Each structure stands twice: as structure tokens, then as C-alpha cells.
PDB file of C-alpha atoms in Angstrom:
ATOM      1  CA  MET W   1      14.624   1.576 -14.830  1.00 94.00           C
ATOM      2  CA  LYS W   2      11.340   0.468 -13.301  1.00 95.00           C
ATOM      3  CA  ALA W   3       9.404   2.189 -10.515  1.00 97.00           C
ATOM      4  CA  LEU W   4       6.408   1.109  -8.446  1.00 97.00           C
ATOM      5  CA  LEU W   5       4.097   3.808  -7.110  1.00 98.00           C
ATOM      6  CA  ILE W   6       1.437   2.890  -4.541  1.00 98.00           C
ATOM      7  CA  VAL W   7      -1.462   5.304  -4.661  1.00 98.00           C
ATOM      8  CA  ALA W   8      -3.593   5.543  -1.515  1.00 97.00           C
ATOM      9  CA  HIS W   9      -6.620   7.731  -0.865  1.00 94.00           C
ATOM     10  CA  GLY W  10      -4.978   9.943   1.753  1.00 94.00           C
ATOM     11  CA  SER W  11      -6.430  10.870   5.122  1.00 92.00           C
ATOM     12  CA  ARG W  12      -6.825  13.868   7.424  1.00 90.00           C
ATOM     13  CA  ARG W  13      -5.468  11.465  10.066  1.00 91.00           C
ATOM     14  CA  GLU W  14      -1.708  11.636   9.585  1.00 94.00           C
ATOM     15  CA  ALA W  15      -1.192   8.206  11.200  1.00 93.00           C
ATOM     16  CA  SER W  16      -3.098   6.628   8.279  1.00 93.00           C
ATOM     17  CA  ASN W  17      -0.792   8.328   5.768  1.00 95.00           C
ATOM     18  CA  GLU W  18       2.172   7.121   7.814  1.00 96.00           C
ATOM     19  CA  GLU W  19       0.838   3.565   7.583  1.00 95.00           C
ATOM     20  CA  VAL W  20       1.035   3.881   3.789  1.00 96.00           C
ATOM     21  CA  ARG W  21       4.582   5.243   3.986  1.00 97.00           C
ATOM     22  CA  ALA W  22       5.618   2.353   6.262  1.00 96.00           C
ATOM     23  CA  LEU W  23       4.038  -0.117   3.853  1.00 96.00           C
ATOM     24  CA  THR W  24       5.994   1.535   1.030  1.00 97.00           C
ATOM     25  CA  ARG W  25       9.225   0.896   2.924  1.00 96.00           C
ATOM     26  CA  ASP W  26       8.227  -2.763   3.459  1.00 94.00           C
ATOM     27  CA  LEU W  27       7.392  -3.007  -0.208  1.00 94.00           C
ATOM     28  CA  ALA W  28      10.757  -1.588  -1.240  1.00 95.00           C
ATOM     29  CA  LYS W  29      12.405  -4.396   0.738  1.00 93.00           C
ATOM     30  CA  ALA W  30      10.030  -7.071  -0.620  1.00 91.00           C
ATOM     31  CA  ALA W  31      10.460  -5.865  -4.215  1.00 91.00           C
ATOM     32  CA  GLY W  32      14.101  -6.954  -4.419  1.00 88.00           C
ATOM     33  CA  ASP W  33      15.167  -6.622  -8.042  1.00 88.00           C
ATOM     34  CA  ALA W  34      11.616  -6.476  -9.384  1.00 89.00           C
ATOM     35  CA  PHE W  35      11.481  -2.668  -9.086  1.00 93.00           C
ATOM     36  CA  ASP W  36      14.376  -0.218  -8.820  1.00 94.00           C
ATOM     37  CA  HIS W  37      12.388   2.487  -7.074  1.00 96.00           C
ATOM     38  CA  VAL W  38       9.321   2.183  -4.817  1.00 97.00           C
ATOM     39  CA  ASP W  39       7.344   5.215  -3.734  1.00 97.00           C
ATOM     40  CA  CYS W  40       3.872   6.309  -2.636  1.00 98.00           C
ATOM     41  CA  ALA W  41       1.436   9.077  -3.474  1.00 98.00           C
ATOM     42  CA  PHE W  42      -2.035  10.172  -2.392  1.00 98.00           C
ATOM     43  CA  LEU W  43      -5.191  10.992  -4.331  1.00 97.00           C
ATOM     44  CA  GLU W  44      -6.083  13.743  -1.868  1.00 95.00           C
ATOM     45  CA  LEU W  45      -5.543  15.100   1.668  1.00 94.00           C
ATOM     46  CA  ALA W  46      -1.839  14.133   1.838  1.00 96.00           C
ATOM     47  CA  ASP W  47       1.434  14.643  -0.016  1.00 97.00           C
ATOM     48  CA  PRO W  48       2.790  13.884  -2.502  1.00 98.00           C
ATOM     49  CA  SER W  49      -0.025  14.095  -5.039  1.00 98.00           C
ATOM     50  CA  ILE W  50      -0.187  11.463  -7.797  1.00 98.00           C
ATOM     51  CA  PRO W  51       1.464  13.714 -10.423  1.00 98.00           C
ATOM     52  CA  ASP W  52       4.204  14.643  -7.941  1.00 98.00           C
ATOM     53  CA  GLY W  53       4.688  10.984  -6.990  1.00 98.00           C
ATOM     54  CA  ILE W  54       5.081  10.003 -10.648  1.00 98.00           C
ATOM     55  CA  GLN W  55       7.516  12.897 -11.100  1.00 98.00           C
ATOM     56  CA  HIS W  56       9.587  11.614  -8.152  1.00 98.00           C
ATOM     57  CA  CYS W  57       9.853   8.247  -9.932  1.00 98.00           C
ATOM     58  CA  ILE W  58      10.932   9.938 -13.178  1.00 98.00           C
ATOM     59  CA  ASP W  59      13.428  12.132 -11.307  1.00 98.00           C
ATOM     60  CA  ALA W  60      14.863   8.945  -9.771  1.00 97.00           C
ATOM     61  CA  GLY W  61      15.518   7.722 -13.314  1.00 97.00           C
ATOM     62  CA  ALA W  62      12.440   5.614 -14.082  1.00 97.00           C
ATOM     63  CA  ASP W  63      11.430   5.090 -17.692  1.00 95.00           C
ATOM     64  CA  GLN W  64       8.698   2.677 -16.568  1.00 96.00           C
ATOM     65  CA  VAL W  65       6.247   3.442 -13.758  1.00 97.00           C
ATOM     66  CA  VAL W  66       3.579   1.043 -12.431  1.00 97.00           C
ATOM     67  CA  VAL W  67       0.868   2.763 -10.417  1.00 98.00           C
ATOM     68  CA  VAL W  68      -0.928   0.408  -8.000  1.00 97.00           C
ATOM     69  CA  PRO W  69      -4.180   1.752  -6.517  1.00 98.00           C
ATOM     70  CA  TYR W  70      -4.274   0.876  -2.803  1.00 97.00           C
ATOM     71  CA  PHE W  71      -8.066   0.706  -2.769  1.00 96.00           C
ATOM     72  CA  LEU W  72     -10.448  -2.122  -1.872  1.00 95.00           C
ATOM     73  CA  SER W  73     -13.188  -1.452  -4.406  1.00 91.00           C
ATOM     74  CA  ALA W  74     -13.511  -0.168  -7.940  1.00 89.00           C
ATOM     75  CA  GLY W  75     -15.290   3.066  -7.108  1.00 87.00           C
ATOM     76  CA  ARG W  76     -14.967   6.392  -8.902  1.00 90.00           C
ATOM     77  CA  HIS W  77     -11.529   6.998  -7.403  1.00 94.00           C
ATOM     78  CA  VAL W  78     -10.169   3.869  -9.081  1.00 94.00           C
ATOM     79  CA  THR W  79     -12.098   4.104 -12.360  1.00 93.00           C
ATOM     80  CA  GLU W  80     -11.909   7.866 -12.982  1.00 95.00           C
ATOM     81  CA  ASP W  81      -9.912  10.017 -10.571  1.00 97.00           C
ATOM     82  CA  ILE W  82      -6.629   8.077 -10.541  1.00 98.00           C
ATOM     83  CA  PRO W  83      -6.590   7.516 -14.341  1.00 98.00           C
ATOM     84  CA  ALA W  84      -7.265  11.251 -14.891  1.00 98.00           C
ATOM     85  CA  GLN W  85      -4.280  12.272 -12.747  1.00 98.00           C
ATOM     86  CA  VAL W  86      -2.025   9.635 -14.308  1.00 98.00           C
ATOM     87  CA  ALA W  87      -3.072  10.839 -17.788  1.00 98.00           C
ATOM     88  CA  LEU W  88      -1.695  14.313 -16.994  1.00 97.00           C
ATOM     89  CA  LYS W  89       1.784  12.865 -16.511  1.00 98.00           C
ATOM     90  CA  GLN W  90       1.465  10.516 -19.492  1.00 97.00           C
ATOM     91  CA  ALA W  91       0.800  13.559 -21.680  1.00 98.00           C
ATOM     92  CA  GLU W  92       3.726  15.442 -20.135  1.00 98.00           C
ATOM     93  CA  HIS W  93       6.160  12.481 -20.433  1.00 98.00           C
ATOM     94  CA  PRO W  94       5.288  10.477 -23.554  1.00 97.00           C
ATOM     95  CA  ASP W  95       8.774   8.910 -23.349  1.00 97.00           C
ATOM     96  CA  VAL W  96       7.983   7.281 -19.985  1.00 97.00           C
ATOM     97  CA  ASP W  97       5.865   4.123 -19.910  1.00 97.00           C
ATOM     98  CA  ILE W  98       3.316   4.789 -17.156  1.00 97.00           C
ATOM     99  CA  ARG W  99       0.742   2.080 -16.486  1.00 97.00           C
ATOM    100  CA  ILE W 100      -1.979   1.523 -13.895  1.00 97.00           C
ATOM    101  CA  ALA W 101      -2.152  -1.939 -12.337  1.00 97.00           C
ATOM    102  CA  ALA W 102      -5.253  -3.574 -10.863  1.00 96.00           C
ATOM    103  CA  TYR W 103      -6.398  -2.197  -7.498  1.00 96.00           C
ATOM    104  CA  ILE W 104      -5.467  -4.303  -4.489  1.00 96.00           C
ATOM    105  CA  GLY W 105      -9.063  -5.294  -3.677  1.00 95.00           C
ATOM    106  CA  SER W 106      -9.208  -7.188  -6.989  1.00 94.00           C
ATOM    107  CA  ALA W 107      -6.102  -9.278  -6.258  1.00 93.00           C
ATOM    108  CA  PRO W 108      -6.869 -13.008  -6.362  1.00 90.00           C
ATOM    109  CA  GLY W 109      -4.864 -13.411  -3.139  1.00 94.00           C
ATOM    110  CA  ILE W 110      -7.082 -11.130  -1.060  1.00 95.00           C
ATOM    111  CA  ALA W 111      -9.309 -13.982   0.212  1.00 94.00           C
ATOM    112  CA  ASP W 112      -6.283 -15.925   1.469  1.00 94.00           C
ATOM    113  CA  LEU W 113      -4.929 -12.782   3.102  1.00 95.00           C
ATOM    114  CA  LEU W 114      -8.229 -12.306   4.955  1.00 95.00           C
ATOM    115  CA  LEU W 115      -8.027 -15.901   6.158  1.00 93.00           C
ATOM    116  CA  ASP W 116      -4.436 -15.372   7.329  1.00 92.00           C
ATOM    117  CA  THR W 117      -5.637 -12.290   9.204  1.00 93.00           C
ATOM    118  CA  ALA W 118      -8.484 -14.171  10.905  1.00 93.00           C
ATOM    119  CA  ARG W 119      -6.590 -17.301  11.976  1.00 88.00           C
ATOM    120  CA  PRO W 120      -4.273 -15.911  14.710  1.00 86.00           C
ATOM    121  CA  THR W 121      -7.325 -14.555  16.534  1.00 86.00           C
ATOM    122  CA  TRP W 122      -8.105 -18.141  17.497  1.00 76.00           C
ATOM    123  CA  ARG W 123      -4.601 -18.970  18.526  1.00 56.00           C
ATOM    124  CA  ALA W 124      -4.473 -15.930  20.832  1.00 50.00           C
TER     125      ALA W 124
ATOM    126  CA  MET T   1     -19.039 -23.994  15.378  1.00 94.00           C
ATOM    127  CA  LYS T   2     -16.843 -21.206  14.069  1.00 95.00           C
ATOM    128  CA  ALA T   3     -17.903 -18.288  11.858  1.00 97.00           C
ATOM    129  CA  LEU T   4     -15.923 -15.661   9.985  1.00 97.00           C
ATOM    130  CA  LEU T   5     -17.560 -12.283   9.398  1.00 98.00           C
ATOM    131  CA  ILE T   6     -15.918  -9.808   7.023  1.00 98.00           C
ATOM    132  CA  VAL T   7     -16.894  -6.240   7.887  1.00 98.00           C
ATOM    133  CA  ALA T   8     -16.562  -3.678   5.099  1.00 97.00           C
ATOM    134  CA  HIS T   9     -17.374   0.024   5.189  1.00 94.00           C
ATOM    135  CA  GLY T  10     -20.330  -0.150   2.806  1.00 94.00           C
ATOM    136  CA  SER T  11     -20.942   2.112  -0.172  1.00 91.00           C
ATOM    137  CA  ARG T  12     -23.749   4.046  -1.877  1.00 90.00           C
ATOM    138  CA  ARG T  13     -22.442   2.342  -5.015  1.00 91.00           C
ATOM    139  CA  GLU T  14     -24.092  -1.069  -4.937  1.00 94.00           C
ATOM    140  CA  ALA T  15     -21.384  -2.607  -7.170  1.00 93.00           C
ATOM    141  CA  SER T  16     -18.848  -2.013  -4.368  1.00 93.00           C
ATOM    142  CA  ASN T  17     -21.056  -3.857  -1.877  1.00 95.00           C
ATOM    143  CA  GLU T  18     -21.433  -6.656  -4.414  1.00 96.00           C
ATOM    144  CA  GLU T  19     -17.631  -6.894  -4.641  1.00 95.00           C
ATOM    145  CA  VAL T  20     -17.574  -7.600  -0.909  1.00 96.00           C
ATOM    146  CA  ARG T  21     -20.295 -10.231  -1.262  1.00 97.00           C
ATOM    147  CA  ALA T  22     -18.373 -11.921  -4.109  1.00 96.00           C
ATOM    148  CA  LEU T  23     -15.213 -11.875  -1.989  1.00 96.00           C
ATOM    149  CA  THR T  24     -17.205 -13.480   0.829  1.00 97.00           C
ATOM    150  CA  ARG T  25     -18.173 -16.322  -1.500  1.00 96.00           C
ATOM    151  CA  ASP T  26     -14.506 -16.763  -2.538  1.00 94.00           C
ATOM    152  CA  LEU T  27     -13.537 -16.734   1.102  1.00 94.00           C
ATOM    153  CA  ALA T  28     -16.094 -19.406   1.982  1.00 95.00           C
ATOM    154  CA  LYS T  29     -14.450 -21.643  -0.638  1.00 93.00           C
ATOM    155  CA  ALA T  30     -10.908 -20.780   0.499  1.00 91.00           C
ATOM    156  CA  ALA T  31     -11.765 -21.329   4.177  1.00 91.00           C
ATOM    157  CA  GLY T  32     -12.270 -25.066   3.775  1.00 88.00           C
ATOM    158  CA  ASP T  33     -12.599 -26.544   7.265  1.00 88.00           C
ATOM    159  CA  ALA T  34     -11.116 -23.506   9.021  1.00 89.00           C
ATOM    160  CA  PHE T  35     -14.535 -21.843   9.388  1.00 93.00           C
ATOM    161  CA  ASP T  36     -17.971 -23.454   9.225  1.00 94.00           C
ATOM    162  CA  HIS T  37     -19.797 -20.289   8.210  1.00 96.00           C
ATOM    163  CA  VAL T  38     -18.516 -17.250   6.297  1.00 97.00           C
ATOM    164  CA  ASP T  39     -20.557 -14.080   5.971  1.00 97.00           C
ATOM    165  CA  CYS T  40     -20.224 -10.320   5.480  1.00 98.00           C
ATOM    166  CA  ALA T  41     -21.637  -7.182   7.059  1.00 98.00           C
ATOM    167  CA  PHE T  42     -21.307  -3.422   6.574  1.00 98.00           C
ATOM    168  CA  LEU T  43     -20.516  -0.589   8.966  1.00 97.00           C
ATOM    169  CA  GLU T  44     -22.906   1.732   7.122  1.00 95.00           C
ATOM    170  CA  LEU T  45     -24.752   2.382   3.848  1.00 94.00           C
ATOM    171  CA  ALA T  46     -25.433  -1.309   3.100  1.00 96.00           C
ATOM    172  CA  ASP T  47     -27.043  -4.389   4.626  1.00 97.00           C
ATOM    173  CA  PRO T  48     -26.637  -6.364   6.774  1.00 98.00           C
ATOM    174  CA  SER T  49     -25.373  -4.175   9.618  1.00 98.00           C
ATOM    175  CA  ILE T  50     -22.624  -5.519  11.876  1.00 98.00           C
ATOM    176  CA  PRO T  51     -25.055  -6.590  14.655  1.00 98.00           C
ATOM    177  CA  ASP T  52     -27.311  -8.280  12.064  1.00 98.00           C
ATOM    178  CA  GLY T  53     -24.293  -9.973  10.456  1.00 98.00           C
ATOM    179  CA  ILE T  54     -23.165 -11.347  13.818  1.00 98.00           C
ATOM    180  CA  GLN T  55     -26.731 -12.501  14.480  1.00 98.00           C
ATOM    181  CA  HIS T  56     -26.766 -14.361  11.142  1.00 98.00           C
ATOM    182  CA  CYS T  57     -23.637 -16.228  12.274  1.00 98.00           C
ATOM    183  CA  ILE T  58     -25.243 -17.104  15.608  1.00 98.00           C
ATOM    184  CA  ASP T  59     -28.469 -18.166  13.883  1.00 98.00           C
ATOM    185  CA  ALA T  60     -26.347 -20.441  11.669  1.00 97.00           C
ATOM    186  CA  GLY T  61     -25.126 -22.136  14.855  1.00 97.00           C
ATOM    187  CA  ALA T  62     -21.869 -20.320  15.586  1.00 97.00           C
ATOM    188  CA  ASP T  63     -20.570 -20.244  19.143  1.00 96.00           C
ATOM    189  CA  GLN T  64     -17.382 -18.516  17.952  1.00 96.00           C
ATOM    190  CA  VAL T  65     -17.375 -15.509  15.594  1.00 97.00           C
ATOM    191  CA  VAL T  66     -14.247 -13.826  14.195  1.00 97.00           C
ATOM    192  CA  VAL T  67     -14.907 -10.353  12.820  1.00 98.00           C
ATOM    193  CA  VAL T  68     -12.309  -9.233  10.253  1.00 97.00           C
ATOM    194  CA  PRO T  69     -12.343  -5.513   9.394  1.00 98.00           C
ATOM    195  CA  TYR T  70     -11.926  -5.127   5.639  1.00 97.00           C
ATOM    196  CA  PHE T  71     -10.199  -1.762   5.992  1.00 96.00           C
ATOM    197  CA  LEU T  72      -6.765  -0.569   4.884  1.00 95.00           C
ATOM    198  CA  SER T  73      -5.949   1.720   7.793  1.00 91.00           C
ATOM    199  CA  ALA T  74      -6.580   1.923  11.514  1.00 89.00           C
ATOM    200  CA  GLY T  75      -8.864   4.948  11.462  1.00 87.00           C
ATOM    201  CA  ARG T  76     -11.788   5.658  13.747  1.00 90.00           C
ATOM    202  CA  HIS T  77     -13.943   3.042  11.995  1.00 94.00           C
ATOM    203  CA  VAL T  78     -11.483   0.288  12.961  1.00 94.00           C
ATOM    204  CA  THR T  79     -10.536   1.540  16.408  1.00 93.00           C
ATOM    205  CA  GLU T  80     -13.935   2.759  17.657  1.00 95.00           C
ATOM    206  CA  ASP T  81     -16.975   2.215  15.440  1.00 97.00           C
ATOM    207  CA  ILE T  82     -16.587  -1.504  14.712  1.00 98.00           C
ATOM    208  CA  PRO T  83     -15.682  -2.429  18.332  1.00 98.00           C
ATOM    209  CA  ALA T  84     -18.720  -0.438  19.576  1.00 98.00           C
ATOM    210  CA  GLN T  85     -21.101  -2.351  17.316  1.00 98.00           C
ATOM    211  CA  VAL T  86     -19.490  -5.697  18.145  1.00 98.00           C
ATOM    212  CA  ALA T  87     -19.759  -4.900  21.868  1.00 98.00           C
ATOM    213  CA  LEU T  88     -23.546  -4.626  21.518  1.00 97.00           C
ATOM    214  CA  LYS T  89     -23.743  -8.252  20.417  1.00 98.00           C
ATOM    215  CA  GLN T  90     -21.151  -9.418  22.972  1.00 97.00           C
ATOM    216  CA  ALA T  91     -23.390  -8.000  25.703  1.00 98.00           C
ATOM    217  CA  GLU T  92     -26.462  -9.626  24.174  1.00 98.00           C
ATOM    218  CA  HIS T  93     -24.765 -13.035  23.698  1.00 98.00           C
ATOM    219  CA  PRO T  94     -22.242 -13.586  26.497  1.00 97.00           C
ATOM    220  CA  ASP T  95     -22.296 -17.316  25.635  1.00 97.00           C
ATOM    221  CA  VAL T  96     -20.868 -16.647  22.156  1.00 97.00           C
ATOM    222  CA  ASP T  97     -17.141 -15.978  21.781  1.00 97.00           C
ATOM    223  CA  ILE T  98     -16.991 -12.931  19.490  1.00 97.00           C
ATOM    224  CA  ARG T  99     -13.560 -11.548  18.652  1.00 97.00           C
ATOM    225  CA  ILE T 100     -12.221  -8.865  16.334  1.00 97.00           C
ATOM    226  CA  ALA T 101      -9.183  -9.796  14.230  1.00 97.00           C
ATOM    227  CA  ALA T 102      -6.596  -7.381  12.854  1.00 96.00           C
ATOM    228  CA  TYR T 103      -7.746  -5.228   9.918  1.00 96.00           C
ATOM    229  CA  ILE T 104      -6.571  -6.368   6.513  1.00 96.00           C
ATOM    230  CA  GLY T 105      -4.260  -3.387   5.945  1.00 95.00           C
ATOM    231  CA  SER T 106      -2.125  -4.565   8.869  1.00 94.00           C
ATOM    232  CA  ALA T 107      -1.606  -8.077   7.444  1.00 93.00           C
ATOM    233  CA  PRO T 108       2.094  -8.853   6.987  1.00 90.00           C
ATOM    234  CA  GLY T 109       1.282 -10.270   3.546  1.00 94.00           C
ATOM    235  CA  ILE T 110      -0.101  -7.005   2.154  1.00 95.00           C
ATOM    236  CA  ALA T 111       3.248  -5.889   0.661  1.00 94.00           C
ATOM    237  CA  ASP T 112       3.608  -9.166  -1.232  1.00 94.00           C
ATOM    238  CA  LEU T 113       0.024  -8.877  -2.444  1.00 95.00           C
ATOM    239  CA  LEU T 114       0.756  -5.389  -3.805  1.00 95.00           C
ATOM    240  CA  LEU T 115       3.784  -6.772  -5.635  1.00 94.00           C
ATOM    241  CA  ASP T 116       1.691  -9.611  -7.071  1.00 92.00           C
ATOM    242  CA  THR T 117      -0.809  -6.994  -8.241  1.00 93.00           C
ATOM    243  CA  ALA T 118       1.874  -4.873  -9.925  1.00 93.00           C
ATOM    244  CA  ARG T 119       3.810  -7.617 -11.714  1.00 88.00           C
ATOM    245  CA  PRO T 120       1.291  -8.710 -14.395  1.00 86.00           C
ATOM    246  CA  THR T 121       1.109  -5.104 -15.618  1.00 86.00           C
ATOM    247  CA  TRP T 122       4.566  -5.648 -17.114  1.00 75.00           C
ATOM    248  CA  ARG T 123       3.743  -8.974 -18.632  1.00 55.00           C
ATOM    249  CA  ALA T 124       0.672  -7.494 -20.369  1.00 50.00           C
TER     250      ALA T 124
END
């Protein structure tokens, strides 16, 4: 069973965390059969933490977890902090295949998405 | 003549700013005829500033500028700081049509982009 875990930074502004939770619900719908469980977690300032988020996936029955960093650039959070927290759970659950995907800012489709975002402003 | 200006937060880590500049180059290619000039600017910590970025578009001949916030959530930067800086240039150039598009995190395609980012991790 395969789970997808979006990891966002987390914010003191609860509405920003809610945006991530809403996106997670959209993603669960969009995922179809690709992932059996879709969840989110936060690096800091909001719940659940990354280890707790991974645990939720495992509790839901996942033996494969893909962690997708919801970050625009490959700063320290992406290169060090997220891998360090994921490593804790990898050590605790060697039977579960936990992998970190590319961060969203590195997705080849991001330029097209920016264009799609800009275009309606001229139709308005 | 129509210009697209991506506005990112800006980082003390120059590699992150370079990522935005590289994305801007990709975007210029992807834009085709949709925009005549594509550029980037930073809210803080990197150059050019938002007012300078808008000025570069105007200097390049733009009479229409679309500012796209390269931000994942609608925090204070998106709702207050970027509009305040854009307003400075709107006041200075009432003849130029300067508009702010939705921020990238609100794009309907973001869920699909996250899925696209997650999938190759299982093919690897």
C-alpha cells in the first residue's frame, strides 16, 4: 500500500496551514489509484510533524511512503532538515520503503504553471 | 507590449535566487508569443527589487505588466507587501497597465504538479 505525504514548511498563520490541508484533499482526489493514502505534515510551526505524518501513513497500512517537499527552492530545509526527520522514521521502520521525491520548485512543469497563472489576469 | 514579472521572496542563499533566474529563462522560452518580455524580481534579500523589476519591463517597452507572486501561500507577503510595492510603480506610471496575478500556490494545477513530482520516485 502506497502513501503520499506532502511536507510543507508550516506557518504561524493558521490559514496558510489550512491551504496545505485543502491542497492535500485536492491531491487525494487527483491521485486516483496512484496512491492509496494522501496526507500532509509540517517541518515546523504546525501539526503533524514529519515523523508523525509518516507514522499516520504507516498506521493507515502503507508499506511505501513518498514524501514530497512543498518548497520552491532547494534551501537547507529541503537538503538537510527534511531528510534528517525522514531518516528518523526510516531507522525506526526499516520494513517500510520511505523515499523523498524532488521538491515542487524543481518540477519541469512549474514554468507552464506560472504561465497558466498569469494568463487569466489578461482575460479579466 | 506585454511583460511577465515573476516575484519571488529572495534568499540570503544565492543559489536559491539563481534558481528563480533559471526558472525565468525557462519561462521566457515557454511563453512563446504570450509575453514579449519575461523577467524576475525579489521582495527582499536579492536584486532587482519589485519596483526595479517593473521598471526593467517598462524600459523594455512594456505597456502591460503582469506580476506573478512565486509564493505557495497567501501570507502577508502576497496580500500586503507585494501589492504595496506594485502600487508605488502604478502611481509613478499611470499609463502602464500593471496587474498582479494569483500566486502560484493557488493555481488549480498545483495538485497535478505534486503528483507528477511524486511519481518518478517509484520508477527510480
